[in-house]
XYZ file of N, CA, C and O in Angstrom:
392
model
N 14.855 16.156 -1.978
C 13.698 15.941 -1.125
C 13.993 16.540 0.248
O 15.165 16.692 0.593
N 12.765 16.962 1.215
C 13.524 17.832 2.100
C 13.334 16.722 3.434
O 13.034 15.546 3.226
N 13.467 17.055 4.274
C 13.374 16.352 5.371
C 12.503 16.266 5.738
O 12.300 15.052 5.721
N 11.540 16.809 6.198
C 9.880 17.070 6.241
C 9.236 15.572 5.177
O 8.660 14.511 5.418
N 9.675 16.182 4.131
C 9.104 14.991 2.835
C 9.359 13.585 3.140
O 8.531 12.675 3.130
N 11.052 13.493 3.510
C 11.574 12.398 3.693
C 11.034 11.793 5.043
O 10.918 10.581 4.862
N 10.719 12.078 6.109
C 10.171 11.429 7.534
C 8.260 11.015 6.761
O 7.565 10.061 7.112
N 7.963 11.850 5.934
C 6.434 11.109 5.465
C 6.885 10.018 5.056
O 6.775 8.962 5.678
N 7.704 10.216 3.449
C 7.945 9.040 3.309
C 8.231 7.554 4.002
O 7.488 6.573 3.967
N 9.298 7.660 4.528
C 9.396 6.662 6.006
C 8.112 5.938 6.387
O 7.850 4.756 6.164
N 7.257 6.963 7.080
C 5.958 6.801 8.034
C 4.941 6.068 6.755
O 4.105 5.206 7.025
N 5.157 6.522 5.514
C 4.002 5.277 4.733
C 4.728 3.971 3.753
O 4.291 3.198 2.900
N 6.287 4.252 4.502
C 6.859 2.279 3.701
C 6.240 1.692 4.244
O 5.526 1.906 5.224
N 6.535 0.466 3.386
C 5.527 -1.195 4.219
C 6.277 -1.805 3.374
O 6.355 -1.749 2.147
N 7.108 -2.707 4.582
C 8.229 -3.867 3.914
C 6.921 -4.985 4.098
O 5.922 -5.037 4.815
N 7.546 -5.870 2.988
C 6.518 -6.914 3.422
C 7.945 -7.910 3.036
O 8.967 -7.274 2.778
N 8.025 -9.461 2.993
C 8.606 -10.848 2.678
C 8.001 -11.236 1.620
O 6.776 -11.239 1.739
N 8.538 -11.675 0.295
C 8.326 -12.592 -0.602
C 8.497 -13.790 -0.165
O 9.171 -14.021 0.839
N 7.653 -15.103 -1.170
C 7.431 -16.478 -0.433
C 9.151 -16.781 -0.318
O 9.465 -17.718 0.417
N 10.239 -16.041 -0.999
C 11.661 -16.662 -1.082
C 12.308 -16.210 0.004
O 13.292 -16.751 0.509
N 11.683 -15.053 0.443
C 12.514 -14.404 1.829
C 12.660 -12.796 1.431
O 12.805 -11.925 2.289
N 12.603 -12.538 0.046
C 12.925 -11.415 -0.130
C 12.653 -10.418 0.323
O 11.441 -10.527 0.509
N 13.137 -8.851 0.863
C 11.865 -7.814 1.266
C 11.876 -7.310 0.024
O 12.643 -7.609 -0.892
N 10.970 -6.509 0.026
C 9.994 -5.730 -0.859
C 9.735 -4.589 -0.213
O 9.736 -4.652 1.016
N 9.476 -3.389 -0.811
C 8.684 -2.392 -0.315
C 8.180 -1.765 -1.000
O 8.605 -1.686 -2.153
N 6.866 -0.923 -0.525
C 5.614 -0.555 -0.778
C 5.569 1.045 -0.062
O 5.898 1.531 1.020
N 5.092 1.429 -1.069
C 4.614 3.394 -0.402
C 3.217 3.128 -0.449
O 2.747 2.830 -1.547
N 2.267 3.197 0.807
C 1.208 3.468 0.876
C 1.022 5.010 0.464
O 1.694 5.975 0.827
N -0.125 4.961 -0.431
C -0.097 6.584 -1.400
C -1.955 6.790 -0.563
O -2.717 7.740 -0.740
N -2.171 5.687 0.211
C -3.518 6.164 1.104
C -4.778 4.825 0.678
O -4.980 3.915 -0.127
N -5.270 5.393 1.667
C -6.196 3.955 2.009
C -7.796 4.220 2.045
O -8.321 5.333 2.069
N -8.340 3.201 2.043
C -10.090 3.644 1.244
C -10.985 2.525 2.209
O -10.580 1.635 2.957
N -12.210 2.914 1.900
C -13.566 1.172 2.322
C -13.848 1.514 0.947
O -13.834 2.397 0.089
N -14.225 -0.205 1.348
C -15.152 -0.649 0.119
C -15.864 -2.014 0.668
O -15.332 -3.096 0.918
N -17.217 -1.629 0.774
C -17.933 -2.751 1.753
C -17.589 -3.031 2.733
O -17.539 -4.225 3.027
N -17.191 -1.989 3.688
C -17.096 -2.155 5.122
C -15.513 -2.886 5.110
O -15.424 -3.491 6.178
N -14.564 -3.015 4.513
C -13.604 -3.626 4.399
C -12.441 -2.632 4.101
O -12.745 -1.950 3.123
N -11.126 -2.288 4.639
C -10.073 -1.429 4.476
C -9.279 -1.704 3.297
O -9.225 -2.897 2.997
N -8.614 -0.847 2.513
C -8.023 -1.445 1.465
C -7.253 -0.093 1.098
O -7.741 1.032 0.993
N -5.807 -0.526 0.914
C -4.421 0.459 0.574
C -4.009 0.292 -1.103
O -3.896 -0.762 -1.729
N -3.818 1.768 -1.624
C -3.354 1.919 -2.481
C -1.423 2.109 -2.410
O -0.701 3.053 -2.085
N -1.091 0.451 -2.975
C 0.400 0.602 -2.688
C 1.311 0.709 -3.993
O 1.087 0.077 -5.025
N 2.398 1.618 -3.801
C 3.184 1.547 -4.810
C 4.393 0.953 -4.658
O 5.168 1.186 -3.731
N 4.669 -0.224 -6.032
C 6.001 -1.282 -6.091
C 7.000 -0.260 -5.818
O 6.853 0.743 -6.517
N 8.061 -0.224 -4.928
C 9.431 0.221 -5.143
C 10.276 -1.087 -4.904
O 11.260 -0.818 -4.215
N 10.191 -2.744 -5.340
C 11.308 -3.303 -5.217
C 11.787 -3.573 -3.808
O 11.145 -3.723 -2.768
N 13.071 -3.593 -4.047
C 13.942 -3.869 -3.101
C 14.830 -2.569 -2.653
O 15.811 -2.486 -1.915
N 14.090 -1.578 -3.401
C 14.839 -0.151 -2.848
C 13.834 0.768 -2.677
O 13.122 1.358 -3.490
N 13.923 0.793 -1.008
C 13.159 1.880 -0.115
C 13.707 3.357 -0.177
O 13.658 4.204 0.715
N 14.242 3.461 -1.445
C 14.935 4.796 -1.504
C 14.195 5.799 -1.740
O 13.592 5.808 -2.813
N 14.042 6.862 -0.853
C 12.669 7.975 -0.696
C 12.787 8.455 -2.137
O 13.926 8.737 -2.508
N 11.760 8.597 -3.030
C 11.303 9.743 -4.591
C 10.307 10.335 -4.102
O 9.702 10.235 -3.035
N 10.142 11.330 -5.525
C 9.643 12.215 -5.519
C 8.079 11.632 -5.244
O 7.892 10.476 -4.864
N 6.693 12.848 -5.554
C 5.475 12.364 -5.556
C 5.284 12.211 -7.028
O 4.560 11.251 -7.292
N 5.750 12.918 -8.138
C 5.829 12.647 -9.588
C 6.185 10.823 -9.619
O 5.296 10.013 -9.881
N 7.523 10.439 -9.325
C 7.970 9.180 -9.454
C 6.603 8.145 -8.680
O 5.984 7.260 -9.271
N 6.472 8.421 -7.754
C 5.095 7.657 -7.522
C 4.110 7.691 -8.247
O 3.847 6.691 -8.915
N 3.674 8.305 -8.285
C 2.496 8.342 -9.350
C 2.875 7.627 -10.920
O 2.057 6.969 -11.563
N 3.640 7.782 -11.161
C 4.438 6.943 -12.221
C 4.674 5.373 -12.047
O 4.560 4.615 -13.011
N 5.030 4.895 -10.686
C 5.562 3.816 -10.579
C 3.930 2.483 -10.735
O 2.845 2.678 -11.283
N 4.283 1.635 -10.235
C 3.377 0.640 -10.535
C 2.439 0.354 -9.019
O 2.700 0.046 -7.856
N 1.581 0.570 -9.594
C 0.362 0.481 -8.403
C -0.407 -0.641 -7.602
O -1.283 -0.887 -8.432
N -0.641 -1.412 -6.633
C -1.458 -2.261 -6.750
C -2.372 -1.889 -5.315
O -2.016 -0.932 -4.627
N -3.695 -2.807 -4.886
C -4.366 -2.782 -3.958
C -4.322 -3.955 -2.992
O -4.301 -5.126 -3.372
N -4.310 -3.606 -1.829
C -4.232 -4.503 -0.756
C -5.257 -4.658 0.080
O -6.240 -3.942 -0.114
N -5.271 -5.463 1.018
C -6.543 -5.087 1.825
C -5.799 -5.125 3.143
O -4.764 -5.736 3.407
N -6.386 -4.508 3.757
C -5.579 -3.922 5.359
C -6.247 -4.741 6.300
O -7.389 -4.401 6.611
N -5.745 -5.781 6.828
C -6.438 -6.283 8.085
C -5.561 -6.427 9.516
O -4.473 -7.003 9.504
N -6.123 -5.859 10.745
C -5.635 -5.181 11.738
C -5.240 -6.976 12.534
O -6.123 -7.813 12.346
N -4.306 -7.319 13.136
C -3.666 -7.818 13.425
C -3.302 -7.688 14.795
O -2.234 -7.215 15.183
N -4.721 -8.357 15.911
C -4.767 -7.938 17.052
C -3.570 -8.408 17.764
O -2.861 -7.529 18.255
N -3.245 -9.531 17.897
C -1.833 -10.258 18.660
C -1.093 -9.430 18.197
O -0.850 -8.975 19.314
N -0.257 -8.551 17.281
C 0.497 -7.783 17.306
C 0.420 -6.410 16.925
O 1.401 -5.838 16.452
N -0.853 -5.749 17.124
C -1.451 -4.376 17.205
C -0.885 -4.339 15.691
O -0.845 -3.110 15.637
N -0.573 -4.607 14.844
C -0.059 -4.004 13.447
C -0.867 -4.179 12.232
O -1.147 -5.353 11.990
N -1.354 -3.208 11.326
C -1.633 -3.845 9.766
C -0.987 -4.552 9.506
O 0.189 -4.661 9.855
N -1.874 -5.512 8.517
C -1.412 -6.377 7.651
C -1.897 -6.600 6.674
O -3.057 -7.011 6.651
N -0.958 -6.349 5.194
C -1.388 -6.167 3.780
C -1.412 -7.537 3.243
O -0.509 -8.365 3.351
N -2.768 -7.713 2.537
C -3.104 -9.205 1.888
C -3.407 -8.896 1.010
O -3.929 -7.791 0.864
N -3.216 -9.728 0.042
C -3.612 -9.805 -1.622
C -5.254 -9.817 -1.507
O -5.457 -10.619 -0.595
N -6.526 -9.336 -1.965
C -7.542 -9.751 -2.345
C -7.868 -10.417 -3.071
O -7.266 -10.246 -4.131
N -9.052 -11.692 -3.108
C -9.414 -12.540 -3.688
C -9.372 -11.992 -5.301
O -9.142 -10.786 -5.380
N -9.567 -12.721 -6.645
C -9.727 -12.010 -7.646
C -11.732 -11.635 -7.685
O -12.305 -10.681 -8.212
N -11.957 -12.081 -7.393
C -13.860 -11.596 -6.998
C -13.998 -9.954 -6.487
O -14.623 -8.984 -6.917
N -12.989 -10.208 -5.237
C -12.858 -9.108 -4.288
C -11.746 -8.090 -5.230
O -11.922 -6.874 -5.166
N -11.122 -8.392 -5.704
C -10.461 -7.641 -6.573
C -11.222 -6.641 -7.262
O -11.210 -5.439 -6.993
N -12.076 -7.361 -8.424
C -12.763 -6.993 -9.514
C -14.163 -5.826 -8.979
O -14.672 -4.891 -9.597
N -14.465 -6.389 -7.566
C -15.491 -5.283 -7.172
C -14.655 -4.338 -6.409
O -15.342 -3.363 -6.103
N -13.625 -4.256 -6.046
C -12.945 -2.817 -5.908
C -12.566 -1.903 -6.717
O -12.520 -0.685 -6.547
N -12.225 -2.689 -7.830
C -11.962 -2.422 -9.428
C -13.443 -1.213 -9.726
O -13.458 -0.030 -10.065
N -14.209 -1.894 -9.505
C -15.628 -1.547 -10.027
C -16.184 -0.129 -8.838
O -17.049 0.723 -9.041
N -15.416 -0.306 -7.780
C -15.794 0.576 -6.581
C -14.968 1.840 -7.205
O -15.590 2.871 -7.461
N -13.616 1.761 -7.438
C -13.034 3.137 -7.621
C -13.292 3.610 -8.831
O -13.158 4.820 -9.011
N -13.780 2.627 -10.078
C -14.220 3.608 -11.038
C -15.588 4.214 -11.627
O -15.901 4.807 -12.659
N -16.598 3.546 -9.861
C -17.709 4.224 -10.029
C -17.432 5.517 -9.039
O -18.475 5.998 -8.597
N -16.337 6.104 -8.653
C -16.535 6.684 -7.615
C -15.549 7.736 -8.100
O -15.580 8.841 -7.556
N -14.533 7.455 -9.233
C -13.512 8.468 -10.230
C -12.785 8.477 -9.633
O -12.301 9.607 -9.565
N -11.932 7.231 -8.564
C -11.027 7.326 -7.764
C -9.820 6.492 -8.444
O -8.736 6.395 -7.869
C-alpha cells in the first residue's frame, strides 16, 4: 500500500468502545442522507486498524450507522439505527442501486 493510500486510510478509521471497553475499528467506505438524516457505510476491521487493500474492504463485513454531529465536542458520532430506521435505509439504498 503506498503512502498516499495509507494517510486516506487513517483519515476514514473510526475507533469506537464496546459496552466491555473494547476498541473496535471501522473504515468509513463513505456516507449518504436518507430523510434528511446522515448515515455511514462502515466496514468491521476488529481490533486491527491495520491499513488493506480496497479489494479486502469490499470483502469485509459491512454495516450502517447514523452520523450525528456532536456539538460539545465538534466530533461525529456513530449510532446504531433503530431497527424501523434500519429497514427504511435498507429500502433507501436498494431503491436507489446503492
Amino acid at each position: 500500500m503506498e503512502k498516499n493510500e495509507e494517510m486516506q486510510f487513517e483519515d476514514n478509521l473510526v475507533e469506537m468502545l464496546a459496552e466491555d471497553g473494547e476498541e473496535l475499528y471501522f473504515y468509513e467506505m463513505g456516507q449518504f442522507e436518507c430523510d434528511g438524516q446522515k448515515y455511514a457505510v462502515l466496514v468491521d476491521l476488529g481490533d486491527d486498524p491495520t491499513p488493506c487493500s480496497k479489494e479486502e474492504l469490499e470483502k469485509a463485513d459491512q454495516t450502517i450507522a447514523k452520523v450525528v454531529y456532536n456539538e460539545v465536542e465538534q466530533i461525529d458520532e456513530y449510532v446504531a439505527p433503530e431497527d424501523e430506521e434500519f429497514d427504511q435505509i435498507c429500502a433507501y439504498l436498494d431503491e436507489n442501486g446503492i
